[in-house]
Structures are given as structure tokens and as C-alpha cells.
PDB file of C-alpha atoms in Angstrom:
ATOM      1  CA  UNK A   1      -2.137  65.332   9.758  1.00 88.00           C
ATOM      2  CA  UNK A   2      -4.669  67.107  11.962  1.00 93.00           C
ATOM      3  CA  UNK A   3      -8.063  66.117  13.318  1.00 96.00           C
ATOM      4  CA  UNK A   4     -11.296  68.042  13.866  1.00 93.00           C
ATOM      5  CA  UNK A   5     -14.372  67.125  15.876  1.00 95.00           C
ATOM      6  CA  UNK A   6     -17.433  67.620  13.676  1.00 95.00           C
ATOM      7  CA  UNK A   7     -21.178  67.222  14.142  1.00 95.00           C
ATOM      8  CA  UNK A   8     -23.221  65.109  11.722  1.00 96.00           C
ATOM      9  CA  UNK A   9     -26.893  66.080  11.763  1.00 94.00           C
ATOM     10  CA  UNK A  10     -29.272  63.192  10.992  1.00 93.00           C
ATOM     11  CA  UNK A  11     -32.915  64.055  11.639  1.00 89.00           C
ATOM     12  CA  UNK A  12     -33.134  65.406  15.183  1.00 90.00           C
ATOM     13  CA  UNK A  13     -29.883  63.727  16.279  1.00 90.00           C
ATOM     14  CA  UNK A  14     -26.331  65.021  15.998  1.00 92.00           C
ATOM     15  CA  UNK A  15     -23.629  62.386  15.709  1.00 93.00           C
ATOM     16  CA  UNK A  16     -20.055  63.083  16.741  1.00 95.00           C
ATOM     17  CA  UNK A  17     -17.431  62.531  14.095  1.00 97.00           C
ATOM     18  CA  UNK A  18     -13.663  62.835  13.802  1.00 98.00           C
ATOM     19  CA  UNK A  19     -12.359  64.318  10.573  1.00 98.00           C
ATOM     20  CA  UNK A  20      -8.760  63.490   9.684  1.00 98.00           C
ATOM     21  CA  UNK A  21      -7.308  66.225   7.460  1.00 98.00           C
ATOM     22  CA  UNK A  22      -4.049  66.227   5.489  1.00 97.00           C
ATOM     23  CA  UNK A  23      -1.345  68.739   6.347  1.00 95.00           C
ATOM     24  CA  UNK A  24      -1.572  69.958   2.740  1.00 92.00           C
ATOM     25  CA  UNK A  25      -4.701  70.717   0.706  1.00 95.00           C
ATOM     26  CA  UNK A  26      -7.028  67.718   0.522  1.00 97.00           C
ATOM     27  CA  UNK A  27      -7.802  66.236  -2.895  1.00 97.00           C
ATOM     28  CA  UNK A  28     -11.163  64.921  -1.660  1.00 98.00           C
ATOM     29  CA  UNK A  29     -12.984  63.340   1.253  1.00 98.00           C
ATOM     30  CA  UNK A  30     -14.140  59.887   2.293  1.00 98.00           C
ATOM     31  CA  UNK A  31     -16.732  58.712   4.814  1.00 98.00           C
ATOM     32  CA  UNK A  32     -15.342  55.693   6.713  1.00 98.00           C
ATOM     33  CA  UNK A  33     -17.996  53.296   8.047  1.00 98.00           C
ATOM     34  CA  UNK A  34     -17.411  50.741  10.798  1.00 96.00           C
ATOM     35  CA  UNK A  35     -18.993  47.313  11.094  1.00 94.00           C
ATOM     36  CA  UNK A  36     -21.964  45.828  12.974  1.00 91.00           C
ATOM     37  CA  UNK A  37     -21.356  46.261  16.683  1.00 87.00           C
ATOM     38  CA  UNK A  38     -18.045  47.959  15.958  1.00 91.00           C
ATOM     39  CA  UNK A  39     -16.995  51.522  16.674  1.00 92.00           C
ATOM     40  CA  UNK A  40     -14.939  54.275  15.015  1.00 95.00           C
ATOM     41  CA  UNK A  41     -11.998  53.906  17.417  1.00 95.00           C
ATOM     42  CA  UNK A  42     -11.150  50.362  16.317  1.00 96.00           C
ATOM     43  CA  UNK A  43      -7.537  49.974  15.228  1.00 96.00           C
ATOM     44  CA  UNK A  44      -8.286  49.267  11.560  1.00 97.00           C
ATOM     45  CA  UNK A  45     -10.669  52.245  11.297  1.00 98.00           C
ATOM     46  CA  UNK A  46      -8.244  54.741  12.841  1.00 98.00           C
ATOM     47  CA  UNK A  47      -5.285  53.370  10.872  1.00 98.00           C
ATOM     48  CA  UNK A  48      -7.226  53.664   7.617  1.00 98.00           C
ATOM     49  CA  UNK A  49      -8.204  57.285   8.330  1.00 98.00           C
ATOM     50  CA  UNK A  50      -4.621  58.171   9.192  1.00 98.00           C
ATOM     51  CA  UNK A  51      -3.339  56.540   5.996  1.00 98.00           C
ATOM     52  CA  UNK A  52      -5.911  58.420   3.924  1.00 98.00           C
ATOM     53  CA  UNK A  53      -4.959  61.763   5.482  1.00 98.00           C
ATOM     54  CA  UNK A  54      -1.278  61.015   4.874  1.00 98.00           C
ATOM     55  CA  UNK A  55      -2.182  60.354   1.227  1.00 98.00           C
ATOM     56  CA  UNK A  56      -3.927  63.717   0.932  1.00 98.00           C
ATOM     57  CA  UNK A  57      -7.515  62.553   1.442  1.00 98.00           C
ATOM     58  CA  UNK A  58      -9.760  63.816   4.262  1.00 98.00           C
ATOM     59  CA  UNK A  59     -11.367  60.929   6.173  1.00 98.00           C
ATOM     60  CA  UNK A  60     -14.439  61.150   8.408  1.00 98.00           C
ATOM     61  CA  UNK A  61     -15.131  58.416  10.967  1.00 98.00           C
ATOM     62  CA  UNK A  62     -18.110  58.300  13.319  1.00 97.00           C
ATOM     63  CA  UNK A  63     -20.374  55.956  15.258  1.00 94.00           C
ATOM     64  CA  UNK A  64     -23.814  55.146  13.872  1.00 93.00           C
ATOM     65  CA  UNK A  65     -26.748  56.273  16.012  1.00 88.00           C
ATOM     66  CA  UNK A  66     -27.562  52.691  16.988  1.00 74.00           C
ATOM     67  CA  UNK A  67     -24.151  51.150  16.601  1.00 64.00           C
ATOM     68  CA  UNK A  68     -24.710  48.315  19.052  1.00 64.00           C
ATOM     69  CA  UNK A  69     -26.747  45.281  17.930  1.00 62.00           C
ATOM     70  CA  UNK A  70     -29.572  44.608  17.515  1.00 62.00           C
ATOM     71  CA  UNK A  71     -30.877  48.140  16.963  1.00 75.00           C
ATOM     72  CA  UNK A  72     -28.578  49.015  14.084  1.00 81.00           C
ATOM     73  CA  UNK A  73     -30.208  48.545  10.695  1.00 88.00           C
ATOM     74  CA  UNK A  74     -29.298  49.167   7.086  1.00 92.00           C
ATOM     75  CA  UNK A  75     -31.850  51.980   7.048  1.00 92.00           C
ATOM     76  CA  UNK A  76     -30.303  53.841   9.994  1.00 92.00           C
ATOM     77  CA  UNK A  77     -26.772  53.136   8.765  1.00 94.00           C
ATOM     78  CA  UNK A  78     -27.614  54.478   5.316  1.00 95.00           C
ATOM     79  CA  UNK A  79     -29.107  57.669   6.758  1.00 95.00           C
ATOM     80  CA  UNK A  80     -26.062  58.212   8.985  1.00 96.00           C
ATOM     81  CA  UNK A  81     -23.648  57.630   6.096  1.00 97.00           C
ATOM     82  CA  UNK A  82     -25.593  60.089   3.940  1.00 97.00           C
ATOM     83  CA  UNK A  83     -25.226  62.628   6.756  1.00 97.00           C
ATOM     84  CA  UNK A  84     -21.470  62.096   6.760  1.00 97.00           C
ATOM     85  CA  UNK A  85     -21.322  62.658   2.993  1.00 97.00           C
ATOM     86  CA  UNK A  86     -23.234  65.925   3.462  1.00 96.00           C
ATOM     87  CA  UNK A  87     -20.695  67.094   6.068  1.00 97.00           C
ATOM     88  CA  UNK A  88     -17.794  66.329   3.723  1.00 97.00           C
ATOM     89  CA  UNK A  89     -19.502  68.088   0.818  1.00 96.00           C
ATOM     90  CA  UNK A  90     -20.075  71.218   2.896  1.00 96.00           C
ATOM     91  CA  UNK A  91     -16.645  71.345   4.547  1.00 95.00           C
ATOM     92  CA  UNK A  92     -14.515  74.250   3.292  1.00 95.00           C
ATOM     93  CA  UNK A  93     -11.306  72.197   3.340  1.00 94.00           C
ATOM     94  CA  UNK A  94     -12.707  69.255   1.367  1.00 95.00           C
ATOM     95  CA  UNK A  95     -13.093  69.481  -2.435  1.00 94.00           C
ATOM     96  CA  UNK A  96     -16.179  67.823  -3.876  1.00 92.00           C
ATOM     97  CA  UNK A  97     -14.396  64.630  -4.837  1.00 97.00           C
ATOM     98  CA  UNK A  98     -16.124  62.206  -2.535  1.00 98.00           C
ATOM     99  CA  UNK A  99     -15.816  58.568  -1.613  1.00 98.00           C
ATOM    100  CA  UNK A 100     -17.188  56.016   0.826  1.00 98.00           C
ATOM    101  CA  UNK A 101     -15.312  53.192   2.534  1.00 98.00           C
ATOM    102  CA  UNK A 102     -17.040  50.559   4.631  1.00 98.00           C
ATOM    103  CA  UNK A 103     -15.888  47.594   6.685  1.00 98.00           C
ATOM    104  CA  UNK A 104     -18.138  44.517   7.025  1.00 97.00           C
ATOM    105  CA  UNK A 105     -21.717  45.794   7.640  1.00 96.00           C
ATOM    106  CA  UNK A 106     -20.348  49.245   6.804  1.00 97.00           C
ATOM    107  CA  UNK A 107     -19.285  47.894   3.417  1.00 98.00           C
ATOM    108  CA  UNK A 108     -22.849  46.814   2.702  1.00 98.00           C
ATOM    109  CA  UNK A 109     -23.977  50.329   3.663  1.00 97.00           C
ATOM    110  CA  UNK A 110     -21.249  51.718   1.380  1.00 98.00           C
ATOM    111  CA  UNK A 111     -22.646  49.671  -1.514  1.00 98.00           C
ATOM    112  CA  UNK A 112     -26.050  51.280  -0.989  1.00 97.00           C
ATOM    113  CA  UNK A 113     -24.567  54.781  -0.667  1.00 97.00           C
ATOM    114  CA  UNK A 114     -22.493  54.408  -3.830  1.00 98.00           C
ATOM    115  CA  UNK A 115     -25.473  53.087  -5.755  1.00 97.00           C
ATOM    116  CA  UNK A 116     -27.751  55.947  -4.701  1.00 97.00           C
ATOM    117  CA  UNK A 117     -25.447  59.001  -4.581  1.00 96.00           C
ATOM    118  CA  UNK A 118     -24.029  60.008  -7.958  1.00 95.00           C
ATOM    119  CA  UNK A 119     -21.523  62.350  -6.246  1.00 95.00           C
ATOM    120  CA  UNK A 120     -19.565  59.358  -4.924  1.00 97.00           C
ATOM    121  CA  UNK A 121     -16.562  58.708  -7.164  1.00 98.00           C
ATOM    122  CA  UNK A 122     -14.807  55.991  -5.163  1.00 98.00           C
ATOM    123  CA  UNK A 123     -16.291  53.141  -3.129  1.00 98.00           C
ATOM    124  CA  UNK A 124     -14.321  50.629  -1.068  1.00 98.00           C
ATOM    125  CA  UNK A 125     -16.064  47.535   0.264  1.00 98.00           C
ATOM    126  CA  UNK A 126     -13.868  45.759   2.808  1.00 98.00           C
ATOM    127  CA  UNK A 127     -15.073  42.307   3.905  1.00 98.00           C
ATOM    128  CA  UNK A 128     -18.629  43.367   3.051  1.00 98.00           C
ATOM    129  CA  UNK A 129     -21.561  40.920   3.032  1.00 97.00           C
ATOM    130  CA  UNK A 130     -23.367  40.840  -0.313  1.00 97.00           C
ATOM    131  CA  UNK A 131     -26.612  40.545   1.644  1.00 94.00           C
ATOM    132  CA  UNK A 132     -27.390  41.645   5.199  1.00 91.00           C
ATOM    133  CA  UNK A 133     -30.496  40.358   6.929  1.00 85.00           C
ATOM    134  CA  UNK A 134     -33.585  38.886   5.289  1.00 85.00           C
ATOM    135  CA  UNK A 135     -35.468  42.007   4.226  1.00 86.00           C
ATOM    136  CA  UNK A 136     -35.934  41.692   0.440  1.00 88.00           C
ATOM    137  CA  UNK A 137     -36.120  45.454  -0.049  1.00 91.00           C
ATOM    138  CA  UNK A 138     -32.353  45.743   0.502  1.00 95.00           C
ATOM    139  CA  UNK A 139     -30.416  44.685  -2.602  1.00 96.00           C
ATOM    140  CA  UNK A 140     -26.822  45.886  -2.214  1.00 97.00           C
ATOM    141  CA  UNK A 141     -25.598  43.966  -5.255  1.00 97.00           C
ATOM    142  CA  UNK A 142     -28.231  45.455  -7.551  1.00 97.00           C
ATOM    143  CA  UNK A 143     -27.867  48.938  -6.093  1.00 97.00           C
ATOM    144  CA  UNK A 144     -24.083  48.971  -6.411  1.00 98.00           C
ATOM    145  CA  UNK A 145     -24.360  47.914 -10.057  1.00 97.00           C
ATOM    146  CA  UNK A 146     -25.886  51.352 -10.760  1.00 97.00           C
ATOM    147  CA  UNK A 147     -23.007  53.322  -9.229  1.00 98.00           C
ATOM    148  CA  UNK A 148     -20.975  55.910 -11.087  1.00 96.00           C
ATOM    149  CA  UNK A 149     -18.038  55.235  -8.785  1.00 98.00           C
ATOM    150  CA  UNK A 150     -15.034  53.029  -9.236  1.00 98.00           C
ATOM    151  CA  UNK A 151     -15.112  50.158  -6.747  1.00 98.00           C
ATOM    152  CA  UNK A 152     -12.372  48.433  -4.741  1.00 98.00           C
ATOM    153  CA  UNK A 153     -13.177  45.130  -3.013  1.00 98.00           C
ATOM    154  CA  UNK A 154     -10.737  44.237  -0.211  1.00 98.00           C
ATOM    155  CA  UNK A 155     -10.728  40.958   1.728  1.00 98.00           C
ATOM    156  CA  UNK A 156      -8.432  39.308   4.250  1.00 98.00           C
ATOM    157  CA  UNK A 157      -7.192  35.831   3.327  1.00 98.00           C
ATOM    158  CA  UNK A 158      -8.039  34.620   6.867  1.00 97.00           C
ATOM    159  CA  UNK A 159     -11.538  36.160   7.039  1.00 98.00           C
ATOM    160  CA  UNK A 160     -13.739  33.468   8.582  1.00 96.00           C
ATOM    161  CA  UNK A 161     -16.794  35.724   9.057  1.00 97.00           C
ATOM    162  CA  UNK A 162     -17.581  36.971   5.539  1.00 97.00           C
ATOM    163  CA  UNK A 163     -16.369  34.450   2.933  1.00 96.00           C
ATOM    164  CA  UNK A 164     -14.465  35.604  -0.139  1.00 97.00           C
ATOM    165  CA  UNK A 165     -17.360  34.450  -2.329  1.00 97.00           C
ATOM    166  CA  UNK A 166     -19.060  37.718  -1.318  1.00 98.00           C
ATOM    167  CA  UNK A 167     -16.288  39.638  -3.101  1.00 98.00           C
ATOM    168  CA  UNK A 168     -16.742  37.382  -6.132  1.00 98.00           C
ATOM    169  CA  UNK A 169     -20.485  38.102  -6.199  1.00 98.00           C
ATOM    170  CA  UNK A 170     -19.920  41.857  -6.078  1.00 98.00           C
ATOM    171  CA  UNK A 171     -17.211  41.668  -8.756  1.00 98.00           C
ATOM    172  CA  UNK A 172     -19.381  39.594 -11.094  1.00 98.00           C
ATOM    173  CA  UNK A 173     -22.316  42.009 -10.870  1.00 98.00           C
ATOM    174  CA  UNK A 174     -20.072  45.055 -11.283  1.00 98.00           C
ATOM    175  CA  UNK A 175     -18.243  43.602 -14.267  1.00 98.00           C
ATOM    176  CA  UNK A 176     -21.534  42.680 -15.920  1.00 97.00           C
ATOM    177  CA  UNK A 177     -22.695  46.284 -15.431  1.00 97.00           C
ATOM    178  CA  UNK A 178     -19.328  47.546 -16.747  1.00 98.00           C
ATOM    179  CA  UNK A 179     -18.500  49.294 -13.495  1.00 98.00           C
ATOM    180  CA  UNK A 180     -14.696  49.552 -13.066  1.00 98.00           C
ATOM    181  CA  UNK A 181     -13.732  47.339 -10.131  1.00 98.00           C
ATOM    182  CA  UNK A 182     -10.722  45.678  -8.565  1.00 98.00           C
ATOM    183  CA  UNK A 183     -10.424  42.837  -6.053  1.00 98.00           C
ATOM    184  CA  UNK A 184      -7.501  42.726  -3.604  1.00 98.00           C
ATOM    185  CA  UNK A 185      -6.765  39.983  -1.074  1.00 98.00           C
ATOM    186  CA  UNK A 186      -4.622  40.917   1.926  1.00 98.00           C
ATOM    187  CA  UNK A 187      -2.563  37.874   2.850  1.00 98.00           C
ATOM    188  CA  UNK A 188      -2.691  36.889   6.516  1.00 98.00           C
ATOM    189  CA  UNK A 189      -5.457  39.331   7.441  1.00 98.00           C
ATOM    190  CA  UNK A 190      -8.559  38.358   9.412  1.00 98.00           C
ATOM    191  CA  UNK A 191     -12.016  39.970   9.205  1.00 97.00           C
ATOM    192  CA  UNK A 192     -10.775  43.173  10.912  1.00 96.00           C
ATOM    193  CA  UNK A 193      -7.489  43.081   8.975  1.00 98.00           C
ATOM    194  CA  UNK A 194      -5.391  42.079  11.989  1.00 97.00           C
ATOM    195  CA  UNK A 195      -2.549  41.525  12.831  1.00 97.00           C
ATOM    196  CA  UNK A 196      -0.554  44.737  12.394  1.00 97.00           C
ATOM    197  CA  UNK A 197       1.449  43.736   9.314  1.00 98.00           C
ATOM    198  CA  UNK A 198      -1.534  42.860   7.107  1.00 98.00           C
ATOM    199  CA  UNK A 199      -3.438  45.860   8.492  1.00 98.00           C
ATOM    200  CA  UNK A 200      -0.659  48.181   7.313  1.00 98.00           C
ATOM    201  CA  UNK A 201      -0.783  46.568   3.862  1.00 98.00           C
ATOM    202  CA  UNK A 202      -4.556  47.072   3.738  1.00 98.00           C
ATOM    203  CA  UNK A 203      -4.386  50.735   4.725  1.00 98.00           C
ATOM    204  CA  UNK A 204      -1.603  51.417   2.211  1.00 98.00           C
ATOM    205  CA  UNK A 205      -3.536  49.669  -0.574  1.00 98.00           C
ATOM    206  CA  UNK A 206      -6.796  51.468   0.186  1.00 98.00           C
ATOM    207  CA  UNK A 207      -5.239  54.920   0.598  1.00 98.00           C
ATOM    208  CA  UNK A 208      -3.239  54.650  -2.619  1.00 98.00           C
ATOM    209  CA  UNK A 209      -6.251  53.443  -4.621  1.00 98.00           C
ATOM    210  CA  UNK A 210      -8.552  56.179  -3.267  1.00 98.00           C
ATOM    211  CA  UNK A 211      -5.960  58.880  -3.906  1.00 98.00           C
ATOM    212  CA  UNK A 212      -5.549  57.736  -7.531  1.00 98.00           C
ATOM    213  CA  UNK A 213      -9.313  57.426  -8.026  1.00 98.00           C
ATOM    214  CA  UNK A 214     -10.214  60.846  -6.619  1.00 97.00           C
ATOM    215  CA  UNK A 215      -7.278  62.753  -8.113  1.00 92.00           C
TER     216      UNK A 215
END
């Protein structure tokens, strides 16, 4: 595995990203989105990117423009994620088999991205709220139901921040819309998929599913 520093242009701002590339030819690329108040160097973000690269999938992690509360919004997160997808699409080492993977708030952003961008083939929502904030214009459940991607919903059994009923709400809407989806519970994992054992199970599960979906 090798890494590259890349710039992600969003409006008049350039975000710094880290692209994890496989040692062999990549089968596709995934934008990896962190949570509200999180950052791209968190253990579960880095471990997921490394697992994806080991599975043959390029993975791009980055910090949102306003990644510290309360400035971060769904609107800014969505724009930043779209910028990351553009970088992956344009990268010479990444085939145009694209996915998006989001943790917590990032999972809600991923739902919006997958619903709006028909190029996205794989979407992973990890511990993602089915609703974020009180603005009625944001409808992640409804938007995700229009996706052309396959969807994986991943939750930790010890997640006390975003209840499992959020996964059930996403799954119900997706199944009703006949969008292929799968729900996986990682035993012993908290909201950030700690400790190390459950985290490794999560990264293995996600990387294997994305590889199969993009191949």
C-alpha cells in the first residue's frame, strides 16, 4: 500500500486529502467521510482506508472545511464529499468504479451523496443518523431510496450514540424502494467501532463488501 497527498478543490478552498492506493491496480475508489467533530486521522478511519487499499480499492480520507462543531453542516459536508468524488474520478490510477463510506454524520452525508450521484456504485453507512438536525430540506432516507448503488449498513452492538433503529429505518426504506442492502452488526463495537478487535472485524467486513460490489 502507498499513500499520496492530494488537493480537493471546493469553491475557492483546497482541502488536503490522503489517498491510500493498493500496491496493484485499483479496482475502484471510495471517499471515506469522518463524523461530526471527528477528523481523518482517527483510528477507525485510517484502519478502514488501509483495509480498503489492501483489498485493492483506493480510499480517500480528508477533513471537511468546517470539521469542528458547530460550523459543520450537511450542506458543507455534501459539497466537500462531492469534491472528493471528483478527485477520485479524475485520478489516473483509479477506475471509474466509485463508492462512498461515511461514519456517523459522515454516513448521513454519504446517504445524500449516493442518492444524488448516479456514478456511486457502493455506499456504506456506518452508525449513521437517519436524520441530522431539524432542517426539513434534508431528507437522507428519501434521498438514499433513489440511489443506484448497493448499500451496506454497519452498526456496533454497543453504540450508545446512534441507536440501531436508525439502521432499521434505512433498511426499511431501501427495501421498499428495491435497493439492494445489507445490515451488519459488529459485536462489541462502540460508536467509533472500538476496541481494536471489533474495529478489525468492521474494516474486514467493509473492505470485502466494497471490493465485491465494485468488482
